[in-house]
Coordinates of C-alpha atoms in Angstrom, one line a residue:
X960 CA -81.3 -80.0 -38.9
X961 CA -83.6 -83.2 -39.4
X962 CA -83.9 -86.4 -38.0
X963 CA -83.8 -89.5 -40.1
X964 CA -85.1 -92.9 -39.8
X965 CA -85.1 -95.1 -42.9
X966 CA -88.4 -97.6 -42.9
X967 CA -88.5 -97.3 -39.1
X968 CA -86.3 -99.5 -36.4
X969 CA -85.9 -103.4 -36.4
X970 CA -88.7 -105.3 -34.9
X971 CA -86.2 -105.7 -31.7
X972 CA -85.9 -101.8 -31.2
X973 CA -88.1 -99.7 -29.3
X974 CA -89.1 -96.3 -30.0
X975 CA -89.5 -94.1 -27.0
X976 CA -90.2 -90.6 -28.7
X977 CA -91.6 -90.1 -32.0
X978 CA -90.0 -86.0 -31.5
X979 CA -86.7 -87.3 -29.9
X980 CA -86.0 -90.0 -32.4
X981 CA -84.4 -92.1 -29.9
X982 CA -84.6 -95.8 -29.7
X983 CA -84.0 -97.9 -26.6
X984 CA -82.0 -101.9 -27.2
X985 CA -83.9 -103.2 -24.6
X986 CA -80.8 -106.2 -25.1
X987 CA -78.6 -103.8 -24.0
X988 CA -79.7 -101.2 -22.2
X989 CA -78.9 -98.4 -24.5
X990 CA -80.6 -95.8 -26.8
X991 CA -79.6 -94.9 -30.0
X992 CA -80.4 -91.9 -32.7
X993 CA -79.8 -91.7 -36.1
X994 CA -78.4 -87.8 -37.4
X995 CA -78.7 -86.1 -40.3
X996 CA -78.2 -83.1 -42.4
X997 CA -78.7 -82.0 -45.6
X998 CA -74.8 -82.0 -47.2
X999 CA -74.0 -84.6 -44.6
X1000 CA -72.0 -84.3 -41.4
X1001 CA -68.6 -84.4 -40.4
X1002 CA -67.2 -85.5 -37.2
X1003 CA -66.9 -82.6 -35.8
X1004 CA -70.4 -81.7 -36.6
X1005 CA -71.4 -85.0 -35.1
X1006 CA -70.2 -85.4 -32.2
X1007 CA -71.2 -82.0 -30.8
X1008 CA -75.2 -83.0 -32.4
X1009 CA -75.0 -86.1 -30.0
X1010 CA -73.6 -84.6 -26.9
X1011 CA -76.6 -81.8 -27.7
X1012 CA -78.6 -84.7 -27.6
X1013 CA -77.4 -85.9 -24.1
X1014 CA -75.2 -89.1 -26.1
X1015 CA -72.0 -89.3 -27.5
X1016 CA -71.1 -91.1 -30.9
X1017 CA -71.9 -95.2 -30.9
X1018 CA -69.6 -97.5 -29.8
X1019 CA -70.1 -100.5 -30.8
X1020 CA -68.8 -103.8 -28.2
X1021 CA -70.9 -106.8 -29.9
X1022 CA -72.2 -108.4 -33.0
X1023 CA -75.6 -107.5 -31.6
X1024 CA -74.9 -103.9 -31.4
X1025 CA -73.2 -103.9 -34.7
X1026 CA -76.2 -105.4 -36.3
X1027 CA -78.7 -102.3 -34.4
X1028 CA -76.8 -99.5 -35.3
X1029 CA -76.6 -101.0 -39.2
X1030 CA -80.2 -101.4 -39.0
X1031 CA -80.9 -98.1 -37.9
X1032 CA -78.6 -96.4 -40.0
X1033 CA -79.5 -97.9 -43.2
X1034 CA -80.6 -95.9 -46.4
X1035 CA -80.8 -98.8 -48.8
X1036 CA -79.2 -97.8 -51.8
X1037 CA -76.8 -94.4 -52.1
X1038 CA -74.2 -93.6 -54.6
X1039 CA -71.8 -92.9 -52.0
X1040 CA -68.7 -94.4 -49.8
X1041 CA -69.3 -91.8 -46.7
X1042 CA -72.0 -93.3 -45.1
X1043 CA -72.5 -93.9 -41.1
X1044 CA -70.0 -92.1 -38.9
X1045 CA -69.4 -93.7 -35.5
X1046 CA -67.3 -93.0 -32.4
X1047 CA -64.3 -94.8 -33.6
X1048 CA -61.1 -92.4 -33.4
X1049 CA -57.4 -93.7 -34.5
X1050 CA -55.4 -93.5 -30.9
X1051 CA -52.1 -94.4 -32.8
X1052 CA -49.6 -94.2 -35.9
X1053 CA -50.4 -97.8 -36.5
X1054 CA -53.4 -98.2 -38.8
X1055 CA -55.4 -100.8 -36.4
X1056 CA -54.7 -98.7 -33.4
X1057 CA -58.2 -97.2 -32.6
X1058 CA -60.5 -96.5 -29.6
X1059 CA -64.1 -94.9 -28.7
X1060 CA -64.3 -91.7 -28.3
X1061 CA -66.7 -92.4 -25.5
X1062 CA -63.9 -93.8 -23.6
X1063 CA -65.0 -97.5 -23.7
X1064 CA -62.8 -100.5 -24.4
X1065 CA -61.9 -101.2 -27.8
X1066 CA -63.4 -104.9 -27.5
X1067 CA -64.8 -105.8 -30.8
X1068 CA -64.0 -105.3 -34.6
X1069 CA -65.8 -105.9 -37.9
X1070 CA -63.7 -104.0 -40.1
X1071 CA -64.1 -104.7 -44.1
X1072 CA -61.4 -106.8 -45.9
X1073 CA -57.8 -104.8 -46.3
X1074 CA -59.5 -101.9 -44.1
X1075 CA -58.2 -99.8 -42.1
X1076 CA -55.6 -98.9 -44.6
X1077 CA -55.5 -95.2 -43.6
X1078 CA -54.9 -93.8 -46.9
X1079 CA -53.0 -91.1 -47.5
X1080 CA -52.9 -91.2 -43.8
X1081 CA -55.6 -89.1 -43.7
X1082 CA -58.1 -91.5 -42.4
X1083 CA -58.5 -91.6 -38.4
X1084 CA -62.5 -92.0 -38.4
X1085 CA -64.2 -95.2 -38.2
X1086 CA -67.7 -95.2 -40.4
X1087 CA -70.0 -98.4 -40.9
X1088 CA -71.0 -99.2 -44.7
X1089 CA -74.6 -99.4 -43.7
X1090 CA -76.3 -98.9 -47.3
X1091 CA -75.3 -100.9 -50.6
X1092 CA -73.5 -98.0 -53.2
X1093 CA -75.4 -98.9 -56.4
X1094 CA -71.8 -97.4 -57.9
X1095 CA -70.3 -101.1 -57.2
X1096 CA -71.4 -104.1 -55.8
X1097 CA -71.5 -103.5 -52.4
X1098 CA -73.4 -106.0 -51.0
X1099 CA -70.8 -108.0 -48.9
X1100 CA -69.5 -105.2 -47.2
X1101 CA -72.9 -104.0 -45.3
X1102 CA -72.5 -104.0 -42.2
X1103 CA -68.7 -103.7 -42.5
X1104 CA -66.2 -101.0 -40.7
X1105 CA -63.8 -98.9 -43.1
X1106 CA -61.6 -96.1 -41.5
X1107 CA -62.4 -92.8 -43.5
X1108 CA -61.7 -88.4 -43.0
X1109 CA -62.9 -87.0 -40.2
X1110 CA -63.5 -84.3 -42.1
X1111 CA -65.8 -86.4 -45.2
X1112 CA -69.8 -85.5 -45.3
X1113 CA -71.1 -88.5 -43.8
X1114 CA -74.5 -89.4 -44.7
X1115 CA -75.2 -89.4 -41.2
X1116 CA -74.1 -90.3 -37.6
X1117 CA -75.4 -92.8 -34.8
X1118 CA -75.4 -91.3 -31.3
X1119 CA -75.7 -93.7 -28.0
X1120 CA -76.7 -93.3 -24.9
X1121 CA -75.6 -96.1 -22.3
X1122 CA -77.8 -96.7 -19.4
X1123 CA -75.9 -99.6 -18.1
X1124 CA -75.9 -103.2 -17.5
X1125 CA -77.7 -105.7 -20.4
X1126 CA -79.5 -108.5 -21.1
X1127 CA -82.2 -108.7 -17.7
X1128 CA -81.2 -105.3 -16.7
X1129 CA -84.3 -102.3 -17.5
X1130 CA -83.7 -98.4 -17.3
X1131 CA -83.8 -97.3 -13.7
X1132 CA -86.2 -94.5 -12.9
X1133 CA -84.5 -91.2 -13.8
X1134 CA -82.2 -92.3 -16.3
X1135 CA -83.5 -90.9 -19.8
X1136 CA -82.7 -91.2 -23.7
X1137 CA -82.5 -87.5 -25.4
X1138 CA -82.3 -86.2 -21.6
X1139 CA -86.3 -85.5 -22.5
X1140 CA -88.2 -88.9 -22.6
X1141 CA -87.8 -91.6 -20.0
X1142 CA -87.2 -95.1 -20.9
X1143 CA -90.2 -96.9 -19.9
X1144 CA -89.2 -100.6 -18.5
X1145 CA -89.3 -103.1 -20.9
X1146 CA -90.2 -107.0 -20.1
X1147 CA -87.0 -108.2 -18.9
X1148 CA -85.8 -110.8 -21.7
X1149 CA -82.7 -113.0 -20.5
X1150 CA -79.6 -111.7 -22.7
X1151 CA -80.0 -114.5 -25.6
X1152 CA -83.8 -113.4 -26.1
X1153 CA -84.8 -111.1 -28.8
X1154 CA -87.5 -108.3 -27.4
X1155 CA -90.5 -107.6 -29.8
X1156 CA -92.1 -104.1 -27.8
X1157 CA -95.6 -104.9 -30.3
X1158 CA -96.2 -107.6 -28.3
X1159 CA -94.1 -107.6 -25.3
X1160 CA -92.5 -110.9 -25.7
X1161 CA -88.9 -112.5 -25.8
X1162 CA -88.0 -114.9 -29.0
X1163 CA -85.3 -116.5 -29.7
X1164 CA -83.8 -119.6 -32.1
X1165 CA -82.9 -122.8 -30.9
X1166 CA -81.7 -126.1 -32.6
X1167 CA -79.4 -128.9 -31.9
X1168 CA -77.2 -130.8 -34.1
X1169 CA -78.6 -132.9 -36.9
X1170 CA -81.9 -130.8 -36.3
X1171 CA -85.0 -130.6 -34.0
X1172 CA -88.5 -132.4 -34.6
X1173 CA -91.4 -131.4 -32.5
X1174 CA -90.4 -133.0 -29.2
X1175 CA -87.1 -132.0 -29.3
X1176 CA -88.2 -128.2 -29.8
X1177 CA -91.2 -128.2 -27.4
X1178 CA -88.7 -129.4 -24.8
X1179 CA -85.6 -127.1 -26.1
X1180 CA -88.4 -124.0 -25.8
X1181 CA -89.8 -125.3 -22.4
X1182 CA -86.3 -125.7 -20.6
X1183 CA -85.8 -122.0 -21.6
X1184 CA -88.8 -121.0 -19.8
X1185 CA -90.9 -121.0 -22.9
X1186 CA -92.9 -122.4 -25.6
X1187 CA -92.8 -123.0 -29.4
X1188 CA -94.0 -119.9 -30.7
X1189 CA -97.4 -119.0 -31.2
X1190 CA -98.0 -115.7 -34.1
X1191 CA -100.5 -113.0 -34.4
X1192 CA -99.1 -110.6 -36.6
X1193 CA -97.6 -109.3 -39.8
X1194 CA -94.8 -107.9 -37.7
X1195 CA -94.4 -111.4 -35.1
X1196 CA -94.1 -113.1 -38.1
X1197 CA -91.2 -111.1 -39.7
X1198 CA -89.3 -111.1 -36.3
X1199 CA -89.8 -115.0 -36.7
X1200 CA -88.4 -115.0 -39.8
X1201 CA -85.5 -112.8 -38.9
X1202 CA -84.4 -114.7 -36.0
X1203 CA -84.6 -117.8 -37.8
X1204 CA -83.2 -117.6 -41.7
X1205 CA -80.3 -119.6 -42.8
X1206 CA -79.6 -118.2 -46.0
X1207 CA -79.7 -120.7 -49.0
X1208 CA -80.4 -124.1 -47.8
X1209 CA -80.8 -127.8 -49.4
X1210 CA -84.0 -128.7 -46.8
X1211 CA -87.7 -128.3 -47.3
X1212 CA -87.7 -128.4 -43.6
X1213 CA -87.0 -124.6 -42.1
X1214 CA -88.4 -123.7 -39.2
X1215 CA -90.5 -125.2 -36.6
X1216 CA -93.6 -122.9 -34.9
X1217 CA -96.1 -123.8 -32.5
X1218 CA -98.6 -124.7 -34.8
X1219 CA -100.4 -128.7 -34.2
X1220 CA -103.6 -129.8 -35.9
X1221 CA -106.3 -130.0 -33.9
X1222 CA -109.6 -131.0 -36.1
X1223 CA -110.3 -133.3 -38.9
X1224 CA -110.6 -130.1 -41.1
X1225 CA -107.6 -129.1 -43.6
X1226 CA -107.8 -125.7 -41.5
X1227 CA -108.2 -126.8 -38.1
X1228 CA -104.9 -126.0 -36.5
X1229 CA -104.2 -124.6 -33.2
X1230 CA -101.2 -122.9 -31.1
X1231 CA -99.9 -125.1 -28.9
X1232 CA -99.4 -122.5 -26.2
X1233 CA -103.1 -122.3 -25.9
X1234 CA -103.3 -118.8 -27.6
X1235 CA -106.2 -118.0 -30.1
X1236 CA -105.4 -119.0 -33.7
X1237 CA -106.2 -115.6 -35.1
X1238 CA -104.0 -115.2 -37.6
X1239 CA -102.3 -117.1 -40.5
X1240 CA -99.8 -116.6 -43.4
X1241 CA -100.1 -120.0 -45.4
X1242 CA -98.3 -120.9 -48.4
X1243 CA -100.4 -122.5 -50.9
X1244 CA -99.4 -126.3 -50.6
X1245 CA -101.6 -127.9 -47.7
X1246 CA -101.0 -131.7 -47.4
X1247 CA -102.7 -132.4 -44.2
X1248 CA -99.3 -132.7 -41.7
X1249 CA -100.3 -132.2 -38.3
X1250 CA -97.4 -129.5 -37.6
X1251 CA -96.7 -126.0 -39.1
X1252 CA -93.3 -124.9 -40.2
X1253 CA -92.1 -121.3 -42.0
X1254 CA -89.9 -121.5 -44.6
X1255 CA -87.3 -119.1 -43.7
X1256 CA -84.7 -119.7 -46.0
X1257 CA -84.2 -120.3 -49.7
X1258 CA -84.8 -123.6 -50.7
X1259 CA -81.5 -124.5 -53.8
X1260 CA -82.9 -128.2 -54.1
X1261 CA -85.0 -127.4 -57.2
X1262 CA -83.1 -126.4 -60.6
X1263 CA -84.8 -123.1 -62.0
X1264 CA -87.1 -122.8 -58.9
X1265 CA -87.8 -119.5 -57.2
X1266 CA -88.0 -120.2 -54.1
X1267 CA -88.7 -116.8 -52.8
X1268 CA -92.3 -116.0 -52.7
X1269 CA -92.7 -118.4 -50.4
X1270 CA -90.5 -117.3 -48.1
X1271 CA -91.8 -116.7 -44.5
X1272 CA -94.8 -118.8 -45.4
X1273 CA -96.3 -121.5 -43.3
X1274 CA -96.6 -124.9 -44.6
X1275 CA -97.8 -127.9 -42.8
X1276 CA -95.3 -130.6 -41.9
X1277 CA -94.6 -133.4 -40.4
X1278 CA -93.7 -133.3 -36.8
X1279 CA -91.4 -136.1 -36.6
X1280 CA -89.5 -134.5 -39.4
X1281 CA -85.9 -132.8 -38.4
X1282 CA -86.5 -129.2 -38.6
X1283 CA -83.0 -126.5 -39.3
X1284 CA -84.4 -124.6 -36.6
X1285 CA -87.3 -123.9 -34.4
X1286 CA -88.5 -120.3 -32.4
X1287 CA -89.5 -120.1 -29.1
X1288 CA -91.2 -117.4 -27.1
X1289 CA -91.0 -116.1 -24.0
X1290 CA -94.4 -114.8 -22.8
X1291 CA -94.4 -111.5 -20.7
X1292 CA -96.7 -111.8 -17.4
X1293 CA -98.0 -108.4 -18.8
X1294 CA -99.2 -109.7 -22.0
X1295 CA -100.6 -113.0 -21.6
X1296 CA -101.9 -115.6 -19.2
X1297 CA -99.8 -118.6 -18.2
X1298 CA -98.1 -121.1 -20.0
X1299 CA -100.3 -123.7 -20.6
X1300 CA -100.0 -127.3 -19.8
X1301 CA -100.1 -129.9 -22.4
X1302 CA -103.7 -131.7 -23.4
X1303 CA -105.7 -133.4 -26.1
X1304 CA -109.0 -133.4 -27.7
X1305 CA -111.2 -134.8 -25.4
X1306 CA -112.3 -138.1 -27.3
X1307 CA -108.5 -138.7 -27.0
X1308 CA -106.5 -140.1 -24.6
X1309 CA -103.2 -138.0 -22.8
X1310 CA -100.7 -139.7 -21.7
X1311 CA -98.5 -137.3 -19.5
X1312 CA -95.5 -139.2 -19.3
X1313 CA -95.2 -139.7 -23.5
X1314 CA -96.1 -136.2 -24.3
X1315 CA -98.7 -137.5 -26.9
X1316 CA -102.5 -138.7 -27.3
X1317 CA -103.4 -141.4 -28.5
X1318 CA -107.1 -142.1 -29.9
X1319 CA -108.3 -146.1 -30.8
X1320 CA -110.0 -146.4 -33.7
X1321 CA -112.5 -148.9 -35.6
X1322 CA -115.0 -149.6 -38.5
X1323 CA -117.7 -152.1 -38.0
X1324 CA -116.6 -155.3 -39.8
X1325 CA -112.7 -154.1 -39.1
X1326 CA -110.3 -151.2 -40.3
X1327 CA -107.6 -152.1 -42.7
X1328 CA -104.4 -150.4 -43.4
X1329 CA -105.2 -147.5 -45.8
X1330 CA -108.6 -147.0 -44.2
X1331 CA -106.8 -146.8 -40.9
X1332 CA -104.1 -144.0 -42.5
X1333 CA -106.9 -141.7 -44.1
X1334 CA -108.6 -141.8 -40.4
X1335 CA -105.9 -141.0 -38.1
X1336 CA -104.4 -138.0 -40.9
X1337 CA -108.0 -136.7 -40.7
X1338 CA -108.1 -136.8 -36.9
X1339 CA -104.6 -134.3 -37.3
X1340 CA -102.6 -137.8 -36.3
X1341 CA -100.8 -140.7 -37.8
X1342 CA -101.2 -144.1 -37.4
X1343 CA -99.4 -145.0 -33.8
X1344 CA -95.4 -145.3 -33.5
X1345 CA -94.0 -146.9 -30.5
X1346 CA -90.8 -146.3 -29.2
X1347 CA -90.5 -147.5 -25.8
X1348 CA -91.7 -150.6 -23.8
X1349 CA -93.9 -147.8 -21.8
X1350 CA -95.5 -146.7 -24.9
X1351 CA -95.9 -150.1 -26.0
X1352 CA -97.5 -151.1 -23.0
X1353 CA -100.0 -148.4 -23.2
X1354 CA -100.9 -149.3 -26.8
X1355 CA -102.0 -152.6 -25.0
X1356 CA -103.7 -151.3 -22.5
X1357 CA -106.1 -148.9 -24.8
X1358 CA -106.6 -151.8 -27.3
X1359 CA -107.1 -154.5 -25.5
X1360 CA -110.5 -156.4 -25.1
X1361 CA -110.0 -158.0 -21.7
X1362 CA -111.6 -161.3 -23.2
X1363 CA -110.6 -164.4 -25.1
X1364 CA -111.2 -163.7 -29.1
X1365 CA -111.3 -165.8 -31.8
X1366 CA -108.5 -165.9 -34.4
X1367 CA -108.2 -163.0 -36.3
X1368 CA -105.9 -159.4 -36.9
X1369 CA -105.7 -157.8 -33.4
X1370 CA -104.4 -154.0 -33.0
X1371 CA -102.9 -151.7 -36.4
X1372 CA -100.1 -149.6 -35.8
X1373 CA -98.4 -147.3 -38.2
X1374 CA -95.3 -149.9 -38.9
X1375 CA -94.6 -150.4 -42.8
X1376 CA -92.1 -152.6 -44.2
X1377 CA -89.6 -151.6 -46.6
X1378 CA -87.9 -154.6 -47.8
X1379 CA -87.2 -158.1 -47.5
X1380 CA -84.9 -157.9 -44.5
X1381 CA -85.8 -158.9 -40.8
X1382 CA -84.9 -155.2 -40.0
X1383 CA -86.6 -153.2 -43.1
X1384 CA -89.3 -151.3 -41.3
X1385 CA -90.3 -147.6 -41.0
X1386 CA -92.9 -145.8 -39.4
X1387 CA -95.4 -144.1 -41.5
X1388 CA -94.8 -140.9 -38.9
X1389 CA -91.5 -140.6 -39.9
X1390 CA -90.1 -141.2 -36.3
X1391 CA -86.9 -142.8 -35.7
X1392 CA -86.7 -146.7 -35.8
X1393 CA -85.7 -146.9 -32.4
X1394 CA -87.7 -149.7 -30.5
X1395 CA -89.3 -153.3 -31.1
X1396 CA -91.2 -155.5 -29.3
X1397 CA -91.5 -158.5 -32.1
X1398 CA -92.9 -161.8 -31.0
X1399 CA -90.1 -164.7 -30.2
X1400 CA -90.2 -166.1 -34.3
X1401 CA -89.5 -162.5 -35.0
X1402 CA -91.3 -160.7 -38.1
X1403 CA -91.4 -164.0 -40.8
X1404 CA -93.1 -162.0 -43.7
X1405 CA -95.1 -165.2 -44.5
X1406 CA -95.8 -165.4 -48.4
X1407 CA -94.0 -162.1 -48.8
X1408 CA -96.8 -160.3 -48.1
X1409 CA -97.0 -159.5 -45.0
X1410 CA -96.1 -155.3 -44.7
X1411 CA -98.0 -154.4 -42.0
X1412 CA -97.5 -154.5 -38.1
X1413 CA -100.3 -155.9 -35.7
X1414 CA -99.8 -156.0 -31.6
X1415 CA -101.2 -158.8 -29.9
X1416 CA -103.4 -156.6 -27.8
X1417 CA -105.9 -159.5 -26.5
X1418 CA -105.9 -163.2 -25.8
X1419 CA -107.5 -165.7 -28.5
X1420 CA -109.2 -168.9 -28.0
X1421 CA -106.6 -172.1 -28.4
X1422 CA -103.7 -169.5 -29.8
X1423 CA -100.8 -171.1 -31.6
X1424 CA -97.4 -171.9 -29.5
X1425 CA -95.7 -168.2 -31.5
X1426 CA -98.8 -166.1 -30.3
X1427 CA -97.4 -163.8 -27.3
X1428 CA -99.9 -161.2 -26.0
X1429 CA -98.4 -157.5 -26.0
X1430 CA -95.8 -158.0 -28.9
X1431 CA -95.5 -157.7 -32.6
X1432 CA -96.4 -159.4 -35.7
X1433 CA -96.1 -158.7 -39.1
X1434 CA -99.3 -159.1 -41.0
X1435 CA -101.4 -158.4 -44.4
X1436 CA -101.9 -154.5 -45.0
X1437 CA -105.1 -155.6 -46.7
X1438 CA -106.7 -157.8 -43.5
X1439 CA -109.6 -155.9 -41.4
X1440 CA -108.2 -155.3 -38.0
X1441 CA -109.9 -155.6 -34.9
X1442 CA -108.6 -152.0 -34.6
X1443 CA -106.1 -149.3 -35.2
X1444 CA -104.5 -146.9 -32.5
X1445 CA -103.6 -142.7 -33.8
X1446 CA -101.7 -140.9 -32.1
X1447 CA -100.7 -137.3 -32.2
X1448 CA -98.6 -134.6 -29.9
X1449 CA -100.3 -132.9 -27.1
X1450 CA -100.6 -129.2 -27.8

């Protein structure tokens, strides 16, 4: 007799004993073991292998667990039907009457399409088709239950050991998978958290409808108790991508990690957890974005484009763009220091409240539009968005000159006009539209060339009767500013 493991466990299973072979589902509190023997097993032959082994044959009560034992069980491809033999038994003359032999409910079912079918009612065994059989194309029925002999040569069998409880709940001392090795305790993830033993972290996937931007995941992640994700590994960054992948999708925007830029340089990114940045997996398309996402999916928006070597790659991103999905991870007291809170460079300025810094910026002589946009990008910003009357009035606050001027373009924020409608504006962040502070006249676009937003940050000698201190007005893109206010998240 052997024991078999194809390509070791999923990055969410533990392995207890390299000689046992057992594995422990920290999410549910159970072990499981993967059988085999050369001419296969039957269930007989099985069953009495995993109650040698101190289990029983695998029930299976969730998705979850349905996905583990798959996982574990898989061979990749085999030219055969009989594959994973579980501890489904047919209680009944009716084809869907079955139970565990292990005597737990009979609460969950993923059997294939027209199965069971008990054919030649000979079939009172339940197996999972955990391999593809090259023989047809088998692909859509991984993962899938089919009733089968009892008596067929199963590639193998899945034993189970069930400790008890789930989710929060850790072996108690004494109880032991294979009867030989004890189950060491395991950080306690909550029950929705995925449990990585390399690192000893919880991750899970969050989003919302219509999609997350940076913000909206930080605070998603936080609420949970954790952070946007932070990676340091080949195999973090696999579980990311598992936890996260959507298939084929029609966005270039995947999913969000905890990735912010931090430096001027095209490289100078940090984790916004506070964790060293000592390891990366870019893609090769840097555009200077002051976020990082992983493309977890495949992207179908490009005709005759294969998408798939970039596939779990990092690309920089925008962080006002709506994201599918972001990951968040739950830090084990064991493994790291605390979270940590929020800050900015320290020629910036943090304002608590917003979430954001906010640097001014200026050029002797003035700063004008595209001058202003190349700055704040190479800072790891973007020329400032406002979108409350708090965040305007701290724009005004960390502009202003405290002293009467004479006439001329006061403060640059990142507002750009986009046609020839009191209400065609955008900000160059790619924020929502969601907040104005216009002067009484409102935005007059004088000459039709005024595409650029200025706040009246300070006082002027003698102003004109429409000049209101602290609001808007459109202006030239092209004029030199008295100056220009980035901003960027805190990290």
């Amino acid at each position: 007799m052997r024991f078999f493991v194809f390509n070791g466990p999923p990055f969410y299973i533990a392995m207890l004993n390299q000689k046992t072979g057992w594995y422990y589902a920290q999410s549910l509190n159970n072990c499981y073991k993967v059988i085999t023997e050369t001419g296969g097993i039957t269930q007989q032959q099985g069953d009495a292998l995993c109650k040698s082994s101190s289990g029983q044959l695998a029930s299976i009560h969730s998705a979850e667990e349905n996905r583990i034992v798959s996982e574990l069980s898989s061979i990749g491809q085999v030219q055969t039907n009989y594959q994973t033999l579980t501890g489904g038994i047919r209680t009944g003359v009716n084809p869907i009457t079955y139970g565990w032999s292990d005597g737990t409910p009979f609460d969950y079912q993923n059997w294939a399409t027209t199965q069971p079918d008990n054919r030649n009612n000979a079939q009172a065994c339940l197996q999972i088709w955990a391999s593809n059989n090259t023989n047809l194309d088998f692909r859509s029925f991984i993962q899938k239950w089919d009733d089968a002999e009892c008596g067929a040569k199963f590639l193998n069998v899945i034993c189970k050991i069930t400790l008890g409880g789930g989710g929060k709940t850790t072996p108690s001392n004494g109880k032991h998978c294979g009867g030989r090795t004890t189950a060491k305790p395991l950080s306690n993830c909550p029950s929705d958290w995925i449990y990585l033993q390399e690192t000893g972290n919880c991750y899970r996937a969050v989003t919302q409808a219509g999609g997350v931007d940076y913000e909206q995941a930080d605070a998603l992640c936080k609420s949970n108790g954790g952070q946007l994700v932070s990676i340091h590994s080949d195999k973090e960054n696999e579980l990311v991508y598992e936890l996260s992948t959507m298939g084929q999708v029609n966005t270039l925007y995947h999913t969000l990690i905890g990735g912010v830029k931090i430096g001027a340089g095209q490289n100078d990114f940090g984790w916004s957890d506070g964790s060293p940045f000592d390891y990366q997996n870019w893609a090769p398309t840097p555009d200077a974005k002051s976020c990082i996402q992983m493309w977890s999916s495949n992207y179908t928006g490009l005709a005759g484009f294969d998408f798939n070597p970039y596939i779990t790659k990092w690309d920089d991103a925008s962080c006002n763009a709506k994201y599918l999905n972001a990951v968040c991870k739950l830090v084990s007291k064991k493994s790291s220091t605390t979270l940590k809170t929020p800050s900015c460079p320290s020629d910036w300025h943090y304002e608590a409240g917003l979430k954001n810094c906010y640097k001014v910026i200026t050029k002797s002589g003035g700063i004008n539009f595209d001058q202003a946009n190349i700055d704040c990008k190479a800072l790891g910003g973007e020329l400032a968005s406002i979108h409350s009357a708090e965040e305007n009035q701290l724009i005004n606050s960390l502009t202003t000159t405290g002293k009467n001027l004479t006439a001329g373009a006061m403060t640059l924020i990142g507002g750009q006009r986009t046609g020839p409608n009191p209400g065609d504006w955008r900000w160059v962040d790619n924020s929502a539209w969601d907040y104005t502070s216009w002067i009484s006249i409102g935005p007059n676009n004088y000459a039709g060339v005024q595409n650029c937003i200025q706040v009246l940050s300070s006082n002027i000698v003698n102003p004109p009767a429409w000049y209101e201190v602290g609001n808007w007005d459109d202006l030239e893109c092209s004029y030199l500013y008295l100056n220009a206010v980035c901003k960027r998240i805190a990290f």
